[in-house]
Amino acid sequence: MTVPAILAALSVAFPRPGAALPSVERCYVLGAAAPGTTNVVVSGSSFPVHPQGGWVAMAELKPGTNTISVSCVEPGAEAAAETNIVVVVAPKPPLIDKVVDKVTQPEYKKLDYAGDTPRPHPSEHPDRVPVVVIDPGHGENDTGALSPHSLPEKDANLRLALAVKAELVKRGWKVVMTREDDSFPKLYDRPKVAHREGADAFVSIHHNAPPIDKDPRKLRYHCVYAWNEIGERLATAVNRRMAAALGESLKNNGVMKGNLAVTRNPEIPSCLVEADFVTTPEGEIDCWSRERRAKVAAAIADGLDDWRRRQPEP
Ligand SMILES: [Zn+2]
């Protein structure tokens, strides 16, 4: 699927709906203009527009102001298209932290239903069909990050997760999804699915966005988050295959420590894949490209197969 061209007037969005600014000095905004528009002017500074219409810009805010002005001259237009967005300048914590429930203390927060001992690795019972829970992040009103054309991360997550499911089924896995449509299972109910299903592994699928005051044009990579040792082994296998499949096309940030609601499970190896960033025009195109999705899905499935067979041996 290609990114739908926005032919209407200039659109502009805050990267996360309802998010508040952590500082009043700068933030990024993104949006789309008619294809062929060469540049947008954001609060007085000019930024290039991608040939497909997507753009992302940094807005410098003057103290005391909470409005960002955006304008552009579209091809064939008589006058400039203009729009303003009002930003929330109260330094409330951004919603992004709630979504992944980032916890700063070094101890994991125990899942009250989970035991402390890791379950036997699937290589110890090779006759049993391996079970994995795949968790497409966000859903329903929780869009996750937005791309320049306002395509929501929740949709990229679901598409990639369903492609991963199809690959794993071909490889003989039983796959249980936390969602298969635009619904929103509660964050803490997601790892519970793995517990209930007696799963061997849990993989959450996300796409990334920078903090609201960082410049998205300089931030694009893939990585896998894990918290404990069993999760790290799974994450390493998945990341190795993703890095091999994507090569030079996308920076690899490797396996990262992530104390997240979905990675803390002491019983079931769990990890969270950040497959790419949706926030640049180029990232948006790749995140919604069927061909690229197939490549990433096969890599994640290969990683799970390596992990299941303990290949290569650590
Ligand atoms: Zn996400």
mmCIF file with all atom_site columns, C-alpha atoms and ligand atoms in Angstrom, residues 16 99-100 138 144 153 157 206-207 274, ligand 1:
data_model
loop_
_atom_site.group_PDB
_atom_site.id
_atom_site.type_symbol
_atom_site.label_atom_id
_atom_site.label_alt_id
_atom_site.label_comp_id
_atom_site.label_asym_id
_atom_site.label_entity_id
_atom_site.label_seq_id
_atom_site.pdbx_PDB_ins_code
_atom_site.Cartn_x
_atom_site.Cartn_y
_atom_site.Cartn_z
_atom_site.occupancy
_atom_site.B_iso_or_equiv
_atom_site.pdbx_formal_charge
_atom_site.auth_seq_id
_atom_site.auth_comp_id
_atom_site.auth_asym_id
_atom_site.auth_atom_id
_atom_site.pdbx_PDB_model_num
ATOM   1  C  CA . ARG A 1 16  ? 0.403  12.592 19.627 1.00 0.00 ? 16  ARG A CA 1
ATOM   2  C  CA . VAL A 1 99  ? 1.003  4.026  26.806 1.00 0.00 ? 99  VAL A CA 1
ATOM   3  C  CA . VAL A 1 100 ? 4.153  2.044  27.485 1.00 0.00 ? 100 VAL A CA 1
ATOM   4  C  CA . HIS A 1 138 ? -2.239 0.579  20.912 1.00 0.00 ? 138 HIS A CA 1
ATOM   5  C  CA . GLY A 1 144 ? 0.029  5.706  19.167 1.00 0.00 ? 144 GLY A CA 1
ATOM   6  C  CA . GLU A 1 153 ? 0.889  3.876  14.520 1.00 0.00 ? 153 GLU A CA 1
ATOM   7  C  CA . ASN A 1 157 ? 1.379  -2.175 14.264 1.00 0.00 ? 157 ASN A CA 1
ATOM   8  C  CA . HIS A 1 206 ? 5.245  -1.062 17.812 1.00 0.00 ? 206 HIS A CA 1
ATOM   9  C  CA . HIS A 1 207 ? 6.498  1.753  15.616 1.00 0.00 ? 207 HIS A CA 1
ATOM   10 C  CA . GLU A 1 274 ? 10.095 -0.922 17.563 1.00 0.00 ? 274 GLU A CA 1
HETATM 11 ZN ZN . ZN  B 2 .   ? 3.750  2.439  20.324 1.00 0.00 ? 1   ZN  B ZN 1
#
